Amino acid sequence: MARLRRAISQIEAEAGPEGERPARRLPFARAFDSALSGGLADDALHEIVPAQPADGAVAMGFALALAARFISRRPASALVIGEGFAAEESGALYGPGLVAHGLPLSRLVFVRAPDAALAFWAIEEALKCGAPAVVVGEIWSLKGYSLAASRRLLLAARKGKVPALLILASAYGQAERLSSAAETRFEIAAAPSATIPAAAGLDLPGPFACGARLIKARLARAGPEAPFQAFDPGRVIHLEWRSQDMTFKDMTFGGMCVDDQAISLPLAAASGDRSRAAARRR
Amino acid sequence: MSLGLSLPDARARFPALIVVEAEPLEEARLLRRLCDWCSRYTPLAALDGRDGLMLDISGVAHLFEGEAALIEDCRARLSAQGISVVIGAASNPRAASALARFSRVRTAPEPLSDKAFVKLFHDLSLAALGLDEKIVADMARAGLRRIGDIALRPRAPITARFGAVPMARLDALKGLERSSIAPRFRPPDFCAERQFASPIQTVEAIEVQLRKLADDLVVLLERQAKGARRIELSLYRVDGAMRRIRIGASRPLNEARAIVRLIAERLASPSEDAIDAGYGVDLMRLACLTAEPLAPSEAELERAHEAERARSLAELLDRLSARLGARAVTRRELIDAHLPEQAEAAAPATLGHDAIGFTRRSARRVSSPQSPSNGRPMVGEDQGGGSRWPTQQGSSGTFDNLTSVHDPPPLPAPTRGGGGANVIDAAARQARLRSESRHGEELASWIHEGEASGTPARPLRLFARPEPIEALAEVPDGPPLRFRWRRVVHDVAAIEGPERIAAPWWRHVGAPTRDYFRAEDSEGRRFWLYREGLWGRETMRPKWFVHGLFG
């Protein structure tokens, strides 16, 4: 009996909802994964801030793309929690558009909160319960958002082992000044898409694209992972979202040499005995 | 002594000559083996004629500390195997081949100036262009022997007399013409490799390294949300031998342990030889030949936990609904309606998945008619007229819980009368649920189809009330060139449309037709604009609106 119990607890530790499994990381773009020590942690708070007032929709698109990746990892629903004013200001999320962006509509639950305080409450509840695959929050009013509030969200995310993507729509341009407990912060700016040549007249717009800047990446928590690696917060990475493949493509240099394909093999053959961490740094 | 010399002549010159009969088949096999071995440098390795190899080293030279070091490394390793080679390097295959076979200077500088080109190539024989012997002989008869002889002469007479090939080859040599090589193997989608300073010899060490390689490969796969269907392990031995082990998986794999286990199974099978490390392996490569998107996790244990999670999710939704109101916590579904604001419906999430049904299904087909105004391809399927509208029917009952997400109608109010189309009778819904979930997928695929490139056809965000803009268009029924929205002027840099959407005429008349455009401004923001009213038919002053944002 004792042996069985032990076996069960061992299994739960590996795959269970309450188990002490280490954070799984979501690698999504080579340019960022090294600084994030392998990818976005799936039990932390990630902030997404638009670069300019009009970039709110792009920031949402980036957050939803990440959410699509998180959703595809677990057969669970996701929550999209928005402050009511944000929907009025920049339009409500639109089902057909979400489907085109790569999100399964049947697995999304939309929550509309009348003000920021209730939105934070809803996000925290959702994170604590541990059921959603990811929680996307869109906050307009920054009044209630402080170090303490973000710490609460972070702890809730750790407790429930659910990633939280928080879009601070009105904090445009303040990405470097904000102080919060979030693990990562991205600043997202609009970027021209890869246009498709048309038969006549102007080109046709291409798929979703954005310029992403990693402003903050907290020290990775203790573990066998690589130590924190220096990153350049000034570097804008031009990402393109391929909703059919559910992948980001790095277009910083026109998508030529920084792709994840095998042709360029950067540093692959540099040394014989590299640690596991070195692989994640690639 | 030169190629093509007859045997008696050669013997006369060198009495001590050792004669060995030629074995073309064996030579070809050796060349293929060398080509495989050379794939340690680049995945794009090809055979070049009967006696050469062509490697595409663009983008890989820096891994070996530069081209010169790469060439030196290759030469040293091959001579250790008892093979002497002549290596040429240049920026295109034709030039590299000419340098290797005909020149003293074997590496072309990069970038190659015109002067350097003259110096390098003009003195080479015309055979360096890879021309037929007959053409070379004909040209020699005309006094043309070196590349410089034809490069400095007008093209037309040479083309008229000797055909187009010499000049085309000259262009290829200059890099003016795009030339490619045909690699022996398709480059893999993903690959991880390790090189060892001192070759590893034991099977155990190879297994340890294989595990590390699998870890590396899984990281690469995971970043792209892919799994491997076909995997190849290549072992490059010091003595030039190479071993490939291929495995296939019935579902996309992205677990290192599973990959290692499959390879181990393969090695244990009787048809496969055991690994013979020989003098040692100095390079291992694990490549994923075919990658496919990952299927969602189906592990039983995972599913058991998901059931538990589903329960706690239901509790969470109840809690949120209690505090925020049932209408604030919703799920949405697609509706087969043409007006964008009616294309989705929301129902309280506490009712579960089945709260929403679809309106009567209709056949949709995507066609790409040309727009009459500017020849731009249409995005959608409706070209005015209304002949292909679905046979939508308003239903008898209404379903109280169902609310249209964007219920306030846009300013011109074309949609209000159609409200009944979104709601259907609860009993009828139950009967149709099964077939319609499939229908939802069809709708989703239609939205994805937008255009060939994966460009979304519908915006991420939709304004409940379309916001009026001032737009400037070349012609009254043409696409906008510039528009002012929220007091900011946007210059259109890319645009697609129109997608013409008319109001359901069989229910009410008078609502103007809309022409939708997907526009991207010069800063990269993407908008969904529409022009209301057909110019000249419905109105003389069409109004413009922005209806949504693509992000």
PDB file of N, CA and C in Angstrom, chain A residues 58-99:
ATOM      1  N   VAL A  58      -2.120  45.629 -31.827  1.00  0.00           N
ATOM      2  CA  VAL A  58      -0.963  44.778 -32.137  1.00  0.00           C
ATOM      3  C   VAL A  58      -0.523  44.028 -30.887  1.00  0.00           C
ATOM      4  N   ALA A  59      -0.515  44.742 -29.747  1.00  0.00           N
ATOM      5  CA  ALA A  59      -0.121  44.098 -28.490  1.00  0.00           C
ATOM      6  C   ALA A  59      -1.073  42.946 -28.188  1.00  0.00           C
ATOM      7  N   MET A  60      -2.370  43.175 -28.421  1.00  0.00           N
ATOM      8  CA  MET A  60      -3.347  42.113 -28.201  1.00  0.00           C
ATOM      9  C   MET A  60      -3.069  40.939 -29.138  1.00  0.00           C
ATOM     10  N   GLY A  61      -2.748  41.251 -30.383  1.00  0.00           N
ATOM     11  CA  GLY A  61      -2.467  40.187 -31.347  1.00  0.00           C
ATOM     12  C   GLY A  61      -1.288  39.335 -30.904  1.00  0.00           C
ATOM     13  N   PHE A  62      -0.245  39.984 -30.381  1.00  0.00           N
ATOM     14  CA  PHE A  62       0.929  39.255 -29.907  1.00  0.00           C
ATOM     15  C   PHE A  62       0.549  38.373 -28.719  1.00  0.00           C
ATOM     16  N   ALA A  63      -0.209  38.954 -27.779  1.00  0.00           N
ATOM     17  CA  ALA A  63      -0.620  38.187 -26.601  1.00  0.00           C
ATOM     18  C   ALA A  63      -1.471  36.993 -27.005  1.00  0.00           C
ATOM     19  N   LEU A  64      -2.366  37.208 -27.969  1.00  0.00           N
ATOM     20  CA  LEU A  64      -3.245  36.113 -28.378  1.00  0.00           C
ATOM     21  C   LEU A  64      -2.469  35.028 -29.115  1.00  0.00           C
ATOM     22  N   ALA A  65      -1.432  35.447 -29.843  1.00  0.00           N
ATOM     23  CA  ALA A  65      -0.609  34.448 -30.514  1.00  0.00           C
ATOM     24  C   ALA A  65       0.093  33.563 -29.482  1.00  0.00           C
ATOM     25  N   LEU A  66       0.643  34.207 -28.436  1.00  0.00           N
ATOM     26  CA  LEU A  66       1.272  33.419 -27.372  1.00  0.00           C
ATOM     27  C   LEU A  66       0.228  32.531 -26.700  1.00  0.00           C
ATOM     28  N   ALA A  67      -0.971  33.097 -26.503  1.00  0.00           N
ATOM     29  CA  ALA A  67      -2.029  32.319 -25.868  1.00  0.00           C
ATOM     30  C   ALA A  67      -2.363  31.097 -26.717  1.00  0.00           C
ATOM     31  N   ALA A  68      -2.371  31.286 -28.038  1.00  0.00           N
ATOM     32  CA  ALA A  68      -2.675  30.149 -28.923  1.00  0.00           C
ATOM     33  C   ALA A  68      -1.649  29.044 -28.725  1.00  0.00           C
ATOM     34  N   ARG A  69      -0.380  29.447 -28.532  1.00  0.00           N
ATOM     35  CA  ARG A  69       0.654  28.437 -28.291  1.00  0.00           C
ATOM     36  C   ARG A  69       0.409  27.719 -26.961  1.00  0.00           C
ATOM     37  N   PHE A  70       0.056  28.497 -25.929  1.00  0.00           N
ATOM     38  CA  PHE A  70      -0.187  27.875 -24.626  1.00  0.00           C
ATOM     39  C   PHE A  70      -1.407  26.950 -24.701  1.00  0.00           C
ATOM     40  N   ILE A  71      -2.443  27.388 -25.428  1.00  0.00           N
ATOM     41  CA  ILE A  71      -3.652  26.571 -25.526  1.00  0.00           C
ATOM     42  C   ILE A  71      -3.341  25.260 -26.235  1.00  0.00           C
ATOM     43  N   SER A  72      -2.485  25.339 -27.257  1.00  0.00           N
ATOM     44  CA  SER A  72      -2.219  24.118 -28.025  1.00  0.00           C
ATOM     45  C   SER A  72      -1.449  23.102 -27.200  1.00  0.00           C
ATOM     46  N   ARG A  73      -0.910  23.518 -26.059  1.00  0.00           N
ATOM     47  CA  ARG A  73      -0.148  22.577 -25.253  1.00  0.00           C
ATOM     48  C   ARG A  73      -1.013  21.779 -24.311  1.00  0.00           C
ATOM     49  N   ARG A  74      -2.180  22.305 -23.969  1.00  0.00           N
ATOM     50  CA  ARG A  74      -2.999  21.620 -22.974  1.00  0.00           C
ATOM     51  C   ARG A  74      -4.440  21.600 -23.437  1.00  0.00           C
ATOM     52  N   PRO A  75      -5.111  20.492 -23.283  1.00  0.00           N
ATOM     53  CA  PRO A  75      -6.505  20.434 -23.716  1.00  0.00           C
ATOM     54  C   PRO A  75      -7.425  21.102 -22.700  1.00  0.00           C
ATOM     55  N   ALA A  76      -7.246  22.367 -22.459  1.00  0.00           N
ATOM     56  CA  ALA A  76      -8.093  23.071 -21.500  1.00  0.00           C
ATOM     57  C   ALA A  76      -8.540  24.390 -22.108  1.00  0.00           C
ATOM     58  N   SER A  77      -9.543  24.993 -21.507  1.00  0.00           N
ATOM     59  CA  SER A  77     -10.041  26.273 -21.994  1.00  0.00           C
ATOM     60  C   SER A  77      -9.106  27.399 -21.569  1.00  0.00           C
ATOM     61  N   ALA A  78      -9.254  28.524 -22.210  1.00  0.00           N
ATOM     62  CA  ALA A  78      -8.486  29.703 -21.838  1.00  0.00           C
ATOM     63  C   ALA A  78      -9.457  30.823 -21.512  1.00  0.00           C
ATOM     64  N   LEU A  79      -9.029  31.705 -20.623  1.00  0.00           N
ATOM     65  CA  LEU A  79      -9.877  32.834 -20.257  1.00  0.00           C
ATOM     66  C   LEU A  79      -9.320  34.123 -20.838  1.00  0.00           C
ATOM     67  N   VAL A  80     -10.184  34.909 -21.430  1.00  0.00           N
ATOM     68  CA  VAL A  80      -9.795  36.231 -21.903  1.00  0.00           C
ATOM     69  C   VAL A  80     -10.594  37.229 -21.086  1.00  0.00           C
ATOM     70  N   ILE A  81      -9.900  37.931 -20.204  1.00  0.00           N
ATOM     71  CA  ILE A  81     -10.566  38.829 -19.277  1.00  0.00           C
ATOM     72  C   ILE A  81     -10.240  40.253 -19.685  1.00  0.00           C
ATOM     73  N   GLY A  82     -11.258  41.056 -19.929  1.00  0.00           N
ATOM     74  CA  GLY A  82     -11.009  42.415 -20.380  1.00  0.00           C
ATOM     75  C   GLY A  82     -11.792  43.418 -19.571  1.00  0.00           C
ATOM     76  N   GLU A  83     -11.162  44.567 -19.393  1.00  0.00           N
ATOM     77  CA  GLU A  83     -11.886  45.646 -18.755  1.00  0.00           C
ATOM     78  C   GLU A  83     -12.853  46.207 -19.795  1.00  0.00           C
ATOM     79  N   GLY A  84     -14.066  46.495 -19.371  1.00  0.00           N
ATOM     80  CA  GLY A  84     -15.090  46.922 -20.318  1.00  0.00           C
ATOM     81  C   GLY A  84     -14.669  48.102 -21.173  1.00  0.00           C
ATOM     82  N   PHE A  85     -13.956  49.027 -20.556  1.00  0.00           N
ATOM     83  CA  PHE A  85     -13.606  50.248 -21.286  1.00  0.00           C
ATOM     84  C   PHE A  85     -12.667  49.952 -22.461  1.00  0.00           C
ATOM     85  N   ALA A  86     -11.795  48.963 -22.271  1.00  0.00           N
ATOM     86  CA  ALA A  86     -10.846  48.635 -23.329  1.00  0.00           C
ATOM     87  C   ALA A  86     -11.588  48.194 -24.577  1.00  0.00           C
ATOM     88  N   ALA A  87     -12.651  47.400 -24.384  1.00  0.00           N
ATOM     89  CA  ALA A  87     -13.416  46.924 -25.524  1.00  0.00           C
ATOM     90  C   ALA A  87     -14.106  48.081 -26.229  1.00  0.00           C
ATOM     91  N   GLU A  88     -14.555  49.076 -25.436  1.00  0.00           N
ATOM     92  CA  GLU A  88     -15.218  50.206 -26.074  1.00  0.00           C
ATOM     93  C   GLU A  88     -14.218  51.077 -26.817  1.00  0.00           C
ATOM     94  N   GLU A  89     -13.041  51.197 -26.229  1.00  0.00           N
ATOM     95  CA  GLU A  89     -12.050  52.093 -26.803  1.00  0.00           C
ATOM     96  C   GLU A  89     -11.462  51.525 -28.095  1.00  0.00           C
ATOM     97  N   SER A  90     -11.078  50.267 -28.058  1.00  0.00           N
ATOM     98  CA  SER A  90     -10.384  49.743 -29.238  1.00  0.00           C
ATOM     99  C   SER A  90     -11.115  48.574 -29.878  1.00  0.00           C
ATOM    100  N   GLY A  91     -12.406  48.440 -29.600  1.00  0.00           N
ATOM    101  CA  GLY A  91     -13.163  47.388 -30.260  1.00  0.00           C
ATOM    102  C   GLY A  91     -13.146  46.105 -29.474  1.00  0.00           C
ATOM    103  N   ALA A  92     -14.257  45.365 -29.565  1.00  0.00           N
ATOM    104  CA  ALA A  92     -14.326  44.085 -28.854  1.00  0.00           C
ATOM    105  C   ALA A  92     -13.627  43.021 -29.675  1.00  0.00           C
ATOM    106  N   LEU A  93     -13.144  42.007 -29.001  1.00  0.00           N
ATOM    107  CA  LEU A  93     -12.533  40.903 -29.725  1.00  0.00           C
ATOM    108  C   LEU A  93     -13.597  40.264 -30.609  1.00  0.00           C
ATOM    109  N   TYR A  94     -13.181  39.846 -31.795  1.00  0.00           N
ATOM    110  CA  TYR A  94     -14.128  39.419 -32.816  1.00  0.00           C
ATOM    111  C   TYR A  94     -13.877  37.942 -33.140  1.00  0.00           C
ATOM    112  N   GLY A  95     -14.888  37.130 -32.940  1.00  0.00           N
ATOM    113  CA  GLY A  95     -14.751  35.674 -33.074  1.00  0.00           C
ATOM    114  C   GLY A  95     -14.095  35.211 -34.364  1.00  0.00           C
ATOM    115  N   PRO A  96     -14.636  35.582 -35.527  1.00  0.00           N
ATOM    116  CA  PRO A  96     -14.015  35.119 -36.776  1.00  0.00           C
ATOM    117  C   PRO A  96     -12.554  35.535 -36.883  1.00  0.00           C
ATOM    118  N   GLY A  97     -12.239  36.737 -36.357  1.00  0.00           N
ATOM    119  CA  GLY A  97     -10.852  37.175 -36.385  1.00  0.00           C
ATOM    120  C   GLY A  97      -9.970  36.331 -35.490  1.00  0.00           C
ATOM    121  N   LEU A  98     -10.523  35.936 -34.333  1.00  0.00           N
ATOM    122  CA  LEU A  98      -9.747  35.092 -33.418  1.00  0.00           C
ATOM    123  C   LEU A  98      -9.469  33.739 -34.055  1.00  0.00           C
ATOM    124  N   VAL A  99     -10.482  33.195 -34.741  1.00  0.00           N
ATOM    125  CA  VAL A  99     -10.281  31.906 -35.413  1.00  0.00           C
ATOM    126  C   VAL A  99      -9.194  32.051 -36.467  1.00  0.00           C
TER     127      VAL A  99
END
